[in-house]
Amino acid sequence: MLTEIVGKPVPRKEGRSKVTGAARYVDDLRMPGMLYGATVRSPVARGRIRSVTFGEGVPWDEFVVVTAKDIPGENAVALILLDQPYLASEFVNHAEEPILLLAHADKQLLERARRAVHVDIEPLPAVFTLADSLARTQTIWGEDNIFKSYLVDKGNVDEVWAQADLVVEGEYSTGAQEQLYIETNGVIAVANAEEGVTVWGSMQCPYYVHKALLKLFALPPERVRVVQCETGGGFGGKEEYPSMIGGHAALLSWKAGGRPVKIIYDRAEDMVATTKRHPSLTRHRTAVSRDGRLLGMEIEFVVDGGAYATLSAVVLSRGTIHAAGPYNCPNVRIRSRAVATNVPPHGAFRGFGAPQSIFALERQMDKVAAAVGLSPAEFRRRNFIRQGETTATGQVIREPVDMAGLLDRAFELTDYQAKRERFARENAAVGAGGVKRGIGFASFMHGAGFTGSGEDYLKSIVGAEADASGRVRILAASTEIGQGTNTIFAQIASDALGLNYDLVEMAQPDTGNVPDSGPTVASRTCMIVGRLVESAALGLRQTLQGAGLLADEYTEGDWREACRQYVERYGALKSFSQYKPPPGVRWDDEKYEGDAYGAFAWAVYVAEVSVDTLTYETRVDDFVAVQEVGKVVHPILAAGQIEGGVAQAIGFTLYENVVWQDGRMVNNGMTNYVMPTSVDLPPIRVHFEEQPYEYGPAGGAKGIGELPMDGGAPAILNAIEQATGVSFTHVPLMPEALMRGLSETT
Amino acid sequence: MTDSGLKVDVACTVNGARQTLRVHPLARLLDVLREDLGLTGTKEGCGEGECGACSVLVDGELVNSCLVPVLQVEGAEIKTIEGVSARGAELHAVQQAFIECGGAQCGICTPGMVLAAVSLLANIPQPTDADIRNGLAGNLCRCTGYMKIFDAVVRACERAGVKA
Ligand code: FES
Ligand code: FES
């Protein structure tokens, strides 16, 4: 047996192809006879389509043109509800909604043609803000503009207000955020009645696209194939949208008799038309005792879902469950709603609703602490959840959890106490226009895997196969999108089998070849799917041992020989493993009560800032991220996940501002929507505590991908409050808002 | 690739090989590399000079190939990611360091980032932390938060034999 590979920084599986430029992304592929596709979109936010006219000077007979009438199956993107059309036919509900598709072999001519299509729309009154949607200035979706609502009710909140020594209220909001993967959305499709439909593309969830195409073309599963190409980042932005663009390319190819059609969005189109993080509004009402114990929390959480339901119900769910954080509070009521507006549908983005509700909570916790006269740290210490206590949904925390320990560690690494005192002293002496400094933190948790019974419904499957030479391939639809799926799965499988890391590889996610291991979302890949990888790999060994070809103890040579003999005698050597919930998990979907997640990652993040009161520029000078994520499978990849997530959180907090005009993003370019560059970010210092999770793979791994998005915004605004004395309640906090806030108080 | 049909010859050297390209004079160098020469390691992230995914070296200078009309490279020497290490040969120290340090996640920014790092080390063999940050400021990465990329540059310059 080899020494353990889990926990070691082995080279990333596809590292070499990425650093040499050999890795092939979808736009790097070309097929003979290939056409390019383009999308004609709505110029207005809401209205009735009167006519579509094709302008002069374009050889229209050379073009493939697809409208809603050409759709062979159902004109709806199958996800949760079927309310979003592939192509609008009568009404449009948001700016940039797809109406018509064009394809041609000449890209320049295609672009000219796209501009020459004129869509005449009779405008209807639209709703652009969450507040207007709630107020129902117009009813634009269903009967009440509400996609989904939840109620979490623990204890009896109504009784606490009278007993409380103090009641503290607060209102917080967050803006939209663009995922800004550096590779835009893109696909190639080949589709015709004889061969069925095949789509290659940049995506997170091949089986989501597969499901959507079945409906769109009314085809049986075996006639549709979806293949993931190397994917240049997703962060949630390629969870649902590939179903749309994949369907579009396939419709064009179908109409063109099966000629390959490639659609690659340019940056402007990707930013203006595809999904973003849900804007949110949260109201808190918190009851505390004089000695700083949380008695009750009433939380109202609303997210703006945009024009169609898409994933809003599940984004809302995660945001709701995380809204009360890692605190022990006997009485909690959370009411949440996802509402419709006439903007392009908001969608998945790392954290999935949790960064929004956690931002509100961790600002509110600082406010409550100040109200009871305790430091932010001491107040939280008195209320941190401990093993055996329950979350807002009544989930008993069975694993050991030590939030206070994480806080201590984070404070030690940042010298928090001393800095907090020093900044307070120094800021008092800083004159008008000077630079003020602050340090702040946030404490939070993030659940791994699908919420509640979600994993039960998914019933994910992973396969493993070995060939006659003993090489092992993992068969899963879980995608490598930069986070390291290929590498950690190979580590997990090679450790399970005691084989060399180089002997294990991942099959390309291709629905024609791999089982459905579920979507690559929700921090589930390592913890949920990784566990299936482990047991599928072990199944290979059991098969060989059952056939009498392999002893309990074996060398790599024995393994190869056993595989050779097995394959010779019986043909293929394969093993499959399907998800089963850990014992004792209970969830009530009606009451929204019970075990919301198999496991949580726990964290305390500390940010240090300086605020220039002359230029109103804020810089994050230092950032420390301390977290407990179970067993760390790959220290470099894991730290890379945290650093990347923190960088996105800093962008969300201080840099990335989506500017809306009549329901349309107007700063849809990288020149005017600004993400952090290498000179903007502080050192991001990452520290892991490892508390193995009993049901995680590889000796106890949990989820990690989304966690680092959660804590940055509140930690930074808490630090800015120390620096400026002003409590800001909205992110992104742009210099203009900072200026307004500071001038109001002076 | 254009509907005007007007084409000119542009002679240049790409990754050490002399080329005469028959191209539309206003074609972007990025498209010529990717489509005419099949050098798809050079990526397009924005098409407006912001992201650096399309970075290549032209006469040793780091440029955004999405902003360069191909006419401008007449007589020039161009190096793309495919030319950083010779085919089949050992990786360049920067490439090796990117693998070891986790400098590539999704990899879409990586070719441009590697070229930016190669160019930085050619100009400043022993860069300070600030030099590294400034040297890479034209190349956006959404995955890594840059920390592991900085580590990779430091590791590469610790090794001998770093040259563009
Ligand atoms: S594609 Fe050239 S700088 Fe972004
Ligand atoms: S590694 Fe994905 S953008 Fe840099």
PDB file of N, CA and C in Angstrom, chain A residues 12 16 18-21 24-25 27-28 30 106-108 112 178-180 182 232-233 235 267 481-482 636 640-641 643-644 647-648 656 670-671 675-679 681-682 684, chain B residues 1-3 34-35 40-41 43-46 48 50-51 53 81 89 91 95 98-102 104-108 110 133-134 136-137 140-148 150:
ATOM      1  N   ARG A  12      -2.201  19.214 -10.173  1.00  0.00           N
ATOM      2  CA  ARG A  12      -3.535  19.221 -10.774  1.00  0.00           C
ATOM      3  C   ARG A  12      -3.526  18.367 -12.037  1.00  0.00           C
ATOM      4  N   ARG A  16      -0.908  20.569 -16.719  1.00  0.00           N
ATOM      5  CA  ARG A  16       0.009  20.724 -17.833  1.00  0.00           C
ATOM      6  C   ARG A  16      -0.706  21.276 -19.065  1.00  0.00           C
ATOM      7  N   LYS A  18      -3.236  23.101 -19.180  1.00  0.00           N
ATOM      8  CA  LYS A  18      -3.640  24.498 -18.976  1.00  0.00           C
ATOM      9  C   LYS A  18      -2.462  25.459 -19.079  1.00  0.00           C
ATOM     10  N   VAL A  19      -1.317  25.092 -18.567  1.00  0.00           N
ATOM     11  CA  VAL A  19      -0.191  26.042 -18.635  1.00  0.00           C
ATOM     12  C   VAL A  19       0.485  26.073 -20.005  1.00  0.00           C
ATOM     13  N   THR A  20       0.203  25.080 -20.831  1.00  0.00           N
ATOM     14  CA  THR A  20       0.816  25.089 -22.165  1.00  0.00           C
ATOM     15  C   THR A  20      -0.148  25.598 -23.235  1.00  0.00           C
ATOM     16  N   GLY A  21      -1.373  25.891 -22.849  1.00  0.00           N
ATOM     17  CA  GLY A  21      -2.354  26.357 -23.832  1.00  0.00           C
ATOM     18  C   GLY A  21      -2.958  25.231 -24.642  1.00  0.00           C
ATOM     19  N   ARG A  24      -8.420  22.432 -24.387  1.00  0.00           N
ATOM     20  CA  ARG A  24      -9.360  22.863 -25.424  1.00  0.00           C
ATOM     21  C   ARG A  24     -10.693  23.274 -24.813  1.00  0.00           C
ATOM     22  N   TYR A  25     -10.976  24.544 -24.897  1.00  0.00           N
ATOM     23  CA  TYR A  25     -12.264  25.092 -24.463  1.00  0.00           C
ATOM     24  C   TYR A  25     -13.174  25.105 -25.686  1.00  0.00           C
ATOM     25  N   ASP A  27     -14.617  27.273 -27.489  1.00  0.00           N
ATOM     26  CA  ASP A  27     -14.336  28.172 -28.616  1.00  0.00           C
ATOM     27  C   ASP A  27     -13.075  27.746 -29.382  1.00  0.00           C
ATOM     28  N   ASP A  28     -12.326  26.817 -28.834  1.00  0.00           N
ATOM     29  CA  ASP A  28     -11.129  26.328 -29.525  1.00  0.00           C
ATOM     30  C   ASP A  28     -11.466  25.205 -30.503  1.00  0.00           C
ATOM     31  N   ARG A  30     -13.459  23.490 -33.722  1.00  0.00           N
ATOM     32  CA  ARG A  30     -14.111  23.833 -34.984  1.00  0.00           C
ATOM     33  C   ARG A  30     -14.566  22.560 -35.642  1.00  0.00           C
ATOM     34  N   ASP A 106     -20.396  33.135 -41.925  1.00  0.00           N
ATOM     35  CA  ASP A 106     -19.544  34.326 -41.871  1.00  0.00           C
ATOM     36  C   ASP A 106     -19.924  35.167 -40.642  1.00  0.00           C
ATOM     37  N   LYS A 107     -19.007  35.245 -39.692  1.00  0.00           N
ATOM     38  CA  LYS A 107     -19.301  35.925 -38.418  1.00  0.00           C
ATOM     39  C   LYS A 107     -19.644  37.403 -38.596  1.00  0.00           C
ATOM     40  N   GLN A 108     -18.876  38.071 -39.488  1.00  0.00           N
ATOM     41  CA  GLN A 108     -19.113  39.515 -39.661  1.00  0.00           C
ATOM     42  C   GLN A 108     -20.496  39.779 -40.263  1.00  0.00           C
ATOM     43  N   ARG A 112     -23.885  41.762 -38.779  1.00  0.00           N
ATOM     44  CA  ARG A 112     -24.627  42.777 -39.522  1.00  0.00           C
ATOM     45  C   ARG A 112     -26.110  42.401 -39.610  1.00  0.00           C
ATOM     46  N   GLU A 178     -22.075  40.212 -11.057  1.00  0.00           N
ATOM     47  CA  GLU A 178     -21.825  39.422 -12.263  1.00  0.00           C
ATOM     48  C   GLU A 178     -20.761  38.362 -11.947  1.00  0.00           C
ATOM     49  N   GLN A 179     -20.995  37.132 -12.417  1.00  0.00           N
ATOM     50  CA  GLN A 179     -20.018  36.060 -12.127  1.00  0.00           C
ATOM     51  C   GLN A 179     -18.669  36.362 -12.769  1.00  0.00           C
ATOM     52  N   LEU A 180     -18.702  36.891 -13.962  1.00  0.00           N
ATOM     53  CA  LEU A 180     -17.490  37.330 -14.653  1.00  0.00           C
ATOM     54  C   LEU A 180     -16.405  36.261 -14.793  1.00  0.00           C
ATOM     55  N   ILE A 182     -13.893  34.260 -16.857  1.00  0.00           N
ATOM     56  CA  ILE A 182     -13.164  34.900 -17.961  1.00  0.00           C
ATOM     57  C   ILE A 182     -13.532  34.260 -19.307  1.00  0.00           C
ATOM     58  N   GLY A 232     -13.960  27.460 -18.555  1.00  0.00           N
ATOM     59  CA  GLY A 232     -13.164  28.574 -18.046  1.00  0.00           C
ATOM     60  C   GLY A 232     -13.843  29.351 -16.945  1.00  0.00           C
ATOM     61  N   GLY A 233     -14.236  28.644 -15.883  1.00  0.00           N
ATOM     62  CA  GLY A 233     -14.879  29.278 -14.730  1.00  0.00           C
ATOM     63  C   GLY A 233     -16.387  29.224 -14.833  1.00  0.00           C
ATOM     64  N   PHE A 235     -18.714  29.505 -11.307  1.00  0.00           N
ATOM     65  CA  PHE A 235     -19.144  30.209 -10.084  1.00  0.00           C
ATOM     66  C   PHE A 235     -20.661  30.259  -9.975  1.00  0.00           C
ATOM     67  N   ARG A 267     -18.320  39.406 -24.587  1.00  0.00           N
ATOM     68  CA  ARG A 267     -18.421  39.822 -23.190  1.00  0.00           C
ATOM     69  C   ARG A 267     -19.655  40.684 -22.941  1.00  0.00           C
ATOM     70  N   ILE A 481     -14.324  22.745 -13.164  1.00  0.00           N
ATOM     71  CA  ILE A 481     -14.495  24.104 -13.676  1.00  0.00           C
ATOM     72  C   ILE A 481     -13.423  25.014 -13.097  1.00  0.00           C
ATOM     73  N   GLY A 482     -12.334  24.383 -12.677  1.00  0.00           N
ATOM     74  CA  GLY A 482     -11.237  25.138 -12.090  1.00  0.00           C
ATOM     75  C   GLY A 482     -11.021  24.823 -10.630  1.00  0.00           C
ATOM     76  N   ILE A 636      -3.343  22.917  -1.420  1.00  0.00           N
ATOM     77  CA  ILE A 636      -3.182  24.065  -2.330  1.00  0.00           C
ATOM     78  C   ILE A 636      -4.502  24.378  -3.035  1.00  0.00           C
ATOM     79  N   GLY A 640      -6.661  27.688  -2.560  1.00  0.00           N
ATOM     80  CA  GLY A 640      -7.000  28.420  -3.783  1.00  0.00           C
ATOM     81  C   GLY A 640      -8.484  28.711  -3.880  1.00  0.00           C
ATOM     82  N   GLN A 641      -9.302  27.759  -3.428  1.00  0.00           N
ATOM     83  CA  GLN A 641     -10.751  27.998  -3.403  1.00  0.00           C
ATOM     84  C   GLN A 641     -11.082  29.145  -2.464  1.00  0.00           C
ATOM     85  N   GLU A 643      -9.080  31.592  -1.352  1.00  0.00           N
ATOM     86  CA  GLU A 643      -8.539  32.875  -1.833  1.00  0.00           C
ATOM     87  C   GLU A 643      -9.392  33.439  -2.965  1.00  0.00           C
ATOM     88  N   GLY A 644      -9.764  32.575  -3.899  1.00  0.00           N
ATOM     89  CA  GLY A 644     -10.581  33.031  -5.026  1.00  0.00           C
ATOM     90  C   GLY A 644     -11.944  33.522  -4.575  1.00  0.00           C
ATOM     91  N   ALA A 647     -11.590  36.862  -2.840  1.00  0.00           N
ATOM     92  CA  ALA A 647     -11.385  37.926  -3.841  1.00  0.00           C
ATOM     93  C   ALA A 647     -12.725  38.338  -4.452  1.00  0.00           C
ATOM     94  N   GLN A 648     -13.570  37.348  -4.757  1.00  0.00           N
ATOM     95  CA  GLN A 648     -14.894  37.677  -5.301  1.00  0.00           C
ATOM     96  C   GLN A 648     -15.740  38.416  -4.268  1.00  0.00           C
ATOM     97  N   GLU A 656     -17.702  45.918  -7.411  1.00  0.00           N
ATOM     98  CA  GLU A 656     -18.555  45.436  -8.508  1.00  0.00           C
ATOM     99  C   GLU A 656     -19.976  45.968  -8.382  1.00  0.00           C
ATOM    100  N   MET A 670     -15.979  45.010 -19.317  1.00  0.00           N
ATOM    101  CA  MET A 670     -14.973  44.918 -18.261  1.00  0.00           C
ATOM    102  C   MET A 670     -14.316  46.268 -17.974  1.00  0.00           C
ATOM    103  N   THR A 671     -14.535  47.247 -18.879  1.00  0.00           N
ATOM    104  CA  THR A 671     -13.966  48.570 -18.601  1.00  0.00           C
ATOM    105  C   THR A 671     -14.772  49.308 -17.542  1.00  0.00           C
ATOM    106  N   MET A 675     -13.782  44.395 -11.669  1.00  0.00           N
ATOM    107  CA  MET A 675     -13.442  43.372 -10.672  1.00  0.00           C
ATOM    108  C   MET A 675     -12.027  43.619 -10.160  1.00  0.00           C
ATOM    109  N   PRO A 676     -11.702  43.086  -8.985  1.00  0.00           N
ATOM    110  CA  PRO A 676     -10.368  43.350  -8.425  1.00  0.00           C
ATOM    111  C   PRO A 676      -9.239  42.810  -9.303  1.00  0.00           C
ATOM    112  N   THR A 677      -8.184  43.606  -9.445  1.00  0.00           N
ATOM    113  CA  THR A 677      -6.981  43.180 -10.156  1.00  0.00           C
ATOM    114  C   THR A 677      -5.923  42.790  -9.129  1.00  0.00           C
ATOM    115  N   SER A 678      -4.770  42.410  -9.643  1.00  0.00           N
ATOM    116  CA  SER A 678      -3.689  41.970  -8.749  1.00  0.00           C
ATOM    117  C   SER A 678      -3.185  43.086  -7.840  1.00  0.00           C
ATOM    118  N   VAL A 679      -3.426  44.342  -8.187  1.00  0.00           N
ATOM    119  CA  VAL A 679      -2.958  45.415  -7.307  1.00  0.00           C
ATOM    120  C   VAL A 679      -4.024  45.831  -6.279  1.00  0.00           C
ATOM    121  N   LEU A 681      -5.971  43.689  -4.346  1.00  0.00           N
ATOM    122  CA  LEU A 681      -6.286  42.766  -3.258  1.00  0.00           C
ATOM    123  C   LEU A 681      -5.222  42.768  -2.178  1.00  0.00           C
ATOM    124  N   PRO A 682      -5.647  42.545  -0.942  1.00  0.00           N
ATOM    125  CA  PRO A 682      -4.689  42.417   0.154  1.00  0.00           C
ATOM    126  C   PRO A 682      -4.081  41.014   0.124  1.00  0.00           C
ATOM    127  N   ILE A 684      -4.269  37.476   1.163  1.00  0.00           N
ATOM    128  CA  ILE A 684      -5.395  36.697   1.686  1.00  0.00           C
ATOM    129  C   ILE A 684      -4.780  35.500   2.385  1.00  0.00           C
TER     130      ILE A 684
ATOM    131  N   MET B   1     -12.321  35.423 -43.737  1.00  0.00           N
ATOM    132  CA  MET B   1     -13.211  35.567 -42.602  1.00  0.00           C
ATOM    133  C   MET B   1     -14.070  36.825 -42.669  1.00  0.00           C
ATOM    134  N   THR B   2     -13.876  37.649 -43.681  1.00  0.00           N
ATOM    135  CA  THR B   2     -14.699  38.849 -43.747  1.00  0.00           C
ATOM    136  C   THR B   2     -15.498  38.810 -45.035  1.00  0.00           C
ATOM    137  N   ASP B   3     -16.497  39.642 -45.116  1.00  0.00           N
ATOM    138  CA  ASP B   3     -17.293  39.593 -46.332  1.00  0.00           C
ATOM    139  C   ASP B   3     -16.766  40.558 -47.397  1.00  0.00           C
ATOM    140  N   ARG B  34      -5.615  32.517 -33.673  1.00  0.00           N
ATOM    141  CA  ARG B  34      -6.524  31.428 -33.311  1.00  0.00           C
ATOM    142  C   ARG B  34      -7.105  30.728 -34.526  1.00  0.00           C
ATOM    143  N   GLU B  35      -7.536  31.520 -35.502  1.00  0.00           N
ATOM    144  CA  GLU B  35      -8.296  30.921 -36.594  1.00  0.00           C
ATOM    145  C   GLU B  35      -7.430  30.549 -37.791  1.00  0.00           C
ATOM    146  N   THR B  40      -4.791  28.123 -30.584  1.00  0.00           N
ATOM    147  CA  THR B  40      -5.963  28.455 -29.758  1.00  0.00           C
ATOM    148  C   THR B  40      -5.619  28.627 -28.278  1.00  0.00           C
ATOM    149  N   GLY B  41      -4.336  28.511 -27.951  1.00  0.00           N
ATOM    150  CA  GLY B  41      -3.950  28.769 -26.551  1.00  0.00           C
ATOM    151  C   GLY B  41      -4.152  30.221 -26.162  1.00  0.00           C
ATOM    152  N   LYS B  43      -6.406  33.271 -25.651  1.00  0.00           N
ATOM    153  CA  LYS B  43      -7.846  33.286 -25.389  1.00  0.00           C
ATOM    154  C   LYS B  43      -8.440  34.676 -25.537  1.00  0.00           C
ATOM    155  N   GLU B  44      -9.735  34.726 -25.752  1.00  0.00           N
ATOM    156  CA  GLU B  44     -10.447  36.006 -25.740  1.00  0.00           C
ATOM    157  C   GLU B  44     -11.337  36.063 -24.505  1.00  0.00           C
ATOM    158  N   GLY B  45     -11.110  37.082 -23.675  1.00  0.00           N
ATOM    159  CA  GLY B  45     -11.950  37.218 -22.487  1.00  0.00           C
ATOM    160  C   GLY B  45     -12.862  38.425 -22.560  1.00  0.00           C
ATOM    161  N   CYS B  46     -12.439  39.452 -23.305  1.00  0.00           N
ATOM    162  CA  CYS B  46     -13.256  40.670 -23.324  1.00  0.00           C
ATOM    163  C   CYS B  46     -13.265  41.351 -24.684  1.00  0.00           C
ATOM    164  N   GLU B  48     -11.659  43.881 -25.455  1.00  0.00           N
ATOM    165  CA  GLU B  48     -11.511  45.335 -25.368  1.00  0.00           C
ATOM    166  C   GLU B  48     -10.298  45.761 -24.546  1.00  0.00           C
ATOM    167  N   GLU B  50      -9.056  44.709 -21.698  1.00  0.00           N
ATOM    168  CA  GLU B  50      -9.139  44.792 -20.241  1.00  0.00           C
ATOM    169  C   GLU B  50      -8.611  43.564 -19.512  1.00  0.00           C
ATOM    170  N   CYS B  51      -8.758  42.379 -20.097  1.00  0.00           N
ATOM    171  CA  CYS B  51      -8.557  41.173 -19.286  1.00  0.00           C
ATOM    172  C   CYS B  51      -7.202  40.508 -19.460  1.00  0.00           C
ATOM    173  N   ALA B  53      -6.391  38.038 -21.313  1.00  0.00           N
ATOM    174  CA  ALA B  53      -6.428  36.617 -21.683  1.00  0.00           C
ATOM    175  C   ALA B  53      -5.788  36.395 -23.051  1.00  0.00           C
ATOM    176  N   ILE B  81       1.584  31.359 -26.199  1.00  0.00           N
ATOM    177  CA  ILE B  81       1.767  30.354 -25.147  1.00  0.00           C
ATOM    178  C   ILE B  81       2.347  29.062 -25.735  1.00  0.00           C
ATOM    179  N   ALA B  89       9.283  19.497 -25.188  1.00  0.00           N
ATOM    180  CA  ALA B  89      10.417  19.784 -24.318  1.00  0.00           C
ATOM    181  C   ALA B  89       9.932  20.028 -22.896  1.00  0.00           C
ATOM    182  N   LEU B  91       8.926  21.970 -19.564  1.00  0.00           N
ATOM    183  CA  LEU B  91       8.158  23.190 -19.385  1.00  0.00           C
ATOM    184  C   LEU B  91       9.081  24.338 -18.990  1.00  0.00           C
ATOM    185  N   GLN B  95       5.848  28.001 -16.194  1.00  0.00           N
ATOM    186  CA  GLN B  95       4.768  27.020 -16.362  1.00  0.00           C
ATOM    187  C   GLN B  95       4.825  25.964 -15.256  1.00  0.00           C
ATOM    188  N   PHE B  98       3.602  27.407 -12.077  1.00  0.00           N
ATOM    189  CA  PHE B  98       2.132  27.550 -12.051  1.00  0.00           C
ATOM    190  C   PHE B  98       1.479  26.222 -11.659  1.00  0.00           C
ATOM    191  N   ILE B  99       2.006  25.123 -12.170  1.00  0.00           N
ATOM    192  CA  ILE B  99       1.432  23.815 -11.806  1.00  0.00           C
ATOM    193  C   ILE B  99       1.673  23.536 -10.324  1.00  0.00           C
ATOM    194  N   GLU B 100       2.894  23.728  -9.888  1.00  0.00           N
ATOM    195  CA  GLU B 100       3.235  23.377  -8.503  1.00  0.00           C
ATOM    196  C   GLU B 100       2.515  24.246  -7.485  1.00  0.00           C
ATOM    197  N   CYS B 101       2.356  25.504  -7.790  1.00  0.00           N
ATOM    198  CA  CYS B 101       1.819  26.442  -6.795  1.00  0.00           C
ATOM    199  C   CYS B 101       0.308  26.643  -6.893  1.00  0.00           C
ATOM    200  N   GLY B 102      -0.340  26.008  -7.850  1.00  0.00           N
ATOM    201  CA  GLY B 102      -1.785  26.196  -7.971  1.00  0.00           C
ATOM    202  C   GLY B 102      -2.147  27.507  -8.656  1.00  0.00           C
ATOM    203  N   ALA B 104      -2.927  27.944 -11.726  1.00  0.00           N
ATOM    204  CA  ALA B 104      -3.991  27.774 -12.725  1.00  0.00           C
ATOM    205  C   ALA B 104      -5.151  27.050 -12.076  1.00  0.00           C
ATOM    206  N   GLN B 105      -6.330  27.649 -12.123  1.00  0.00           N
ATOM    207  CA  GLN B 105      -7.533  26.916 -11.710  1.00  0.00           C
ATOM    208  C   GLN B 105      -8.317  26.543 -12.957  1.00  0.00           C
ATOM    209  N   CYS B 106      -9.226  27.413 -13.393  1.00  0.00           N
ATOM    210  CA  CYS B 106      -9.974  27.048 -14.607  1.00  0.00           C
ATOM    211  C   CYS B 106      -9.071  27.094 -15.835  1.00  0.00           C
ATOM    212  N   GLY B 107      -8.001  27.863 -15.756  1.00  0.00           N
ATOM    213  CA  GLY B 107      -7.002  27.854 -16.815  1.00  0.00           C
ATOM    214  C   GLY B 107      -7.230  28.820 -17.960  1.00  0.00           C
ATOM    215  N   ILE B 108      -8.346  29.532 -17.961  1.00  0.00           N
ATOM    216  CA  ILE B 108      -8.637  30.362 -19.134  1.00  0.00           C
ATOM    217  C   ILE B 108      -7.760  31.608 -19.158  1.00  0.00           C
ATOM    218  N   THR B 110      -4.786  31.537 -17.864  1.00  0.00           N
ATOM    219  CA  THR B 110      -3.428  31.062 -17.615  1.00  0.00           C
ATOM    220  C   THR B 110      -2.441  31.341 -18.747  1.00  0.00           C
ATOM    221  N   ARG B 133       2.873  42.378  -8.512  1.00  0.00           N
ATOM    222  CA  ARG B 133       1.484  42.845  -8.586  1.00  0.00           C
ATOM    223  C   ARG B 133       1.290  43.796  -9.774  1.00  0.00           C
ATOM    224  N   ASN B 134       2.213  44.735  -9.933  1.00  0.00           N
ATOM    225  CA  ASN B 134       2.089  45.680 -11.049  1.00  0.00           C
ATOM    226  C   ASN B 134       2.260  44.979 -12.391  1.00  0.00           C
ATOM    227  N   LEU B 136       1.457  42.088 -13.265  1.00  0.00           N
ATOM    228  CA  LEU B 136       0.334  41.235 -13.662  1.00  0.00           C
ATOM    229  C   LEU B 136      -0.994  41.999 -13.665  1.00  0.00           C
ATOM    230  N   ALA B 137      -0.928  43.294 -13.438  1.00  0.00           N
ATOM    231  CA  ALA B 137      -2.166  44.060 -13.236  1.00  0.00           C
ATOM    232  C   ALA B 137      -3.037  44.131 -14.485  1.00  0.00           C
ATOM    233  N   LEU B 140      -6.506  39.728 -15.791  1.00  0.00           N
ATOM    234  CA  LEU B 140      -7.510  39.417 -14.780  1.00  0.00           C
ATOM    235  C   LEU B 140      -7.632  37.913 -14.585  1.00  0.00           C
ATOM    236  N   CYS B 141      -7.777  37.532 -13.329  1.00  0.00           N
ATOM    237  CA  CYS B 141      -8.088  36.143 -13.010  1.00  0.00           C
ATOM    238  C   CYS B 141      -9.261  36.152 -12.048  1.00  0.00           C
ATOM    239  N   ARG B 142     -10.314  35.437 -12.383  1.00  0.00           N
ATOM    240  CA  ARG B 142     -11.495  35.416 -11.529  1.00  0.00           C
ATOM    241  C   ARG B 142     -11.451  34.256 -10.549  1.00  0.00           C
ATOM    242  N   CYS B 143     -10.575  33.290 -10.773  1.00  0.00           N
ATOM    243  CA  CYS B 143     -10.607  32.078  -9.944  1.00  0.00           C
ATOM    244  C   CYS B 143      -9.723  32.141  -8.716  1.00  0.00           C
ATOM    245  N   THR B 144      -8.510  32.637  -8.869  1.00  0.00           N
ATOM    246  CA  THR B 144      -7.486  32.385  -7.847  1.00  0.00           C
ATOM    247  C   THR B 144      -7.374  33.465  -6.787  1.00  0.00           C
ATOM    248  N   GLY B 145      -7.898  34.667  -7.063  1.00  0.00           N
ATOM    249  CA  GLY B 145      -7.590  35.772  -6.165  1.00  0.00           C
ATOM    250  C   GLY B 145      -6.108  36.142  -6.232  1.00  0.00           C
ATOM    251  N   TYR B 146      -5.418  35.651  -7.227  1.00  0.00           N
ATOM    252  CA  TYR B 146      -4.021  35.989  -7.577  1.00  0.00           C
ATOM    253  C   TYR B 146      -2.952  35.447  -6.631  1.00  0.00           C
ATOM    254  N   MET B 147      -3.317  35.037  -5.422  1.00  0.00           N
ATOM    255  CA  MET B 147      -2.279  34.705  -4.436  1.00  0.00           C
ATOM    256  C   MET B 147      -1.369  33.579  -4.933  1.00  0.00           C
ATOM    257  N   LYS B 148      -1.974  32.541  -5.483  1.00  0.00           N
ATOM    258  CA  LYS B 148      -1.178  31.400  -5.938  1.00  0.00           C
ATOM    259  C   LYS B 148      -0.394  31.748  -7.205  1.00  0.00           C
ATOM    260  N   PHE B 150       0.979  34.784  -7.606  1.00  0.00           N
ATOM    261  CA  PHE B 150       2.164  35.445  -7.050  1.00  0.00           C
ATOM    262  C   PHE B 150       3.173  34.392  -6.573  1.00  0.00           C
TER     263      PHE B 150
END
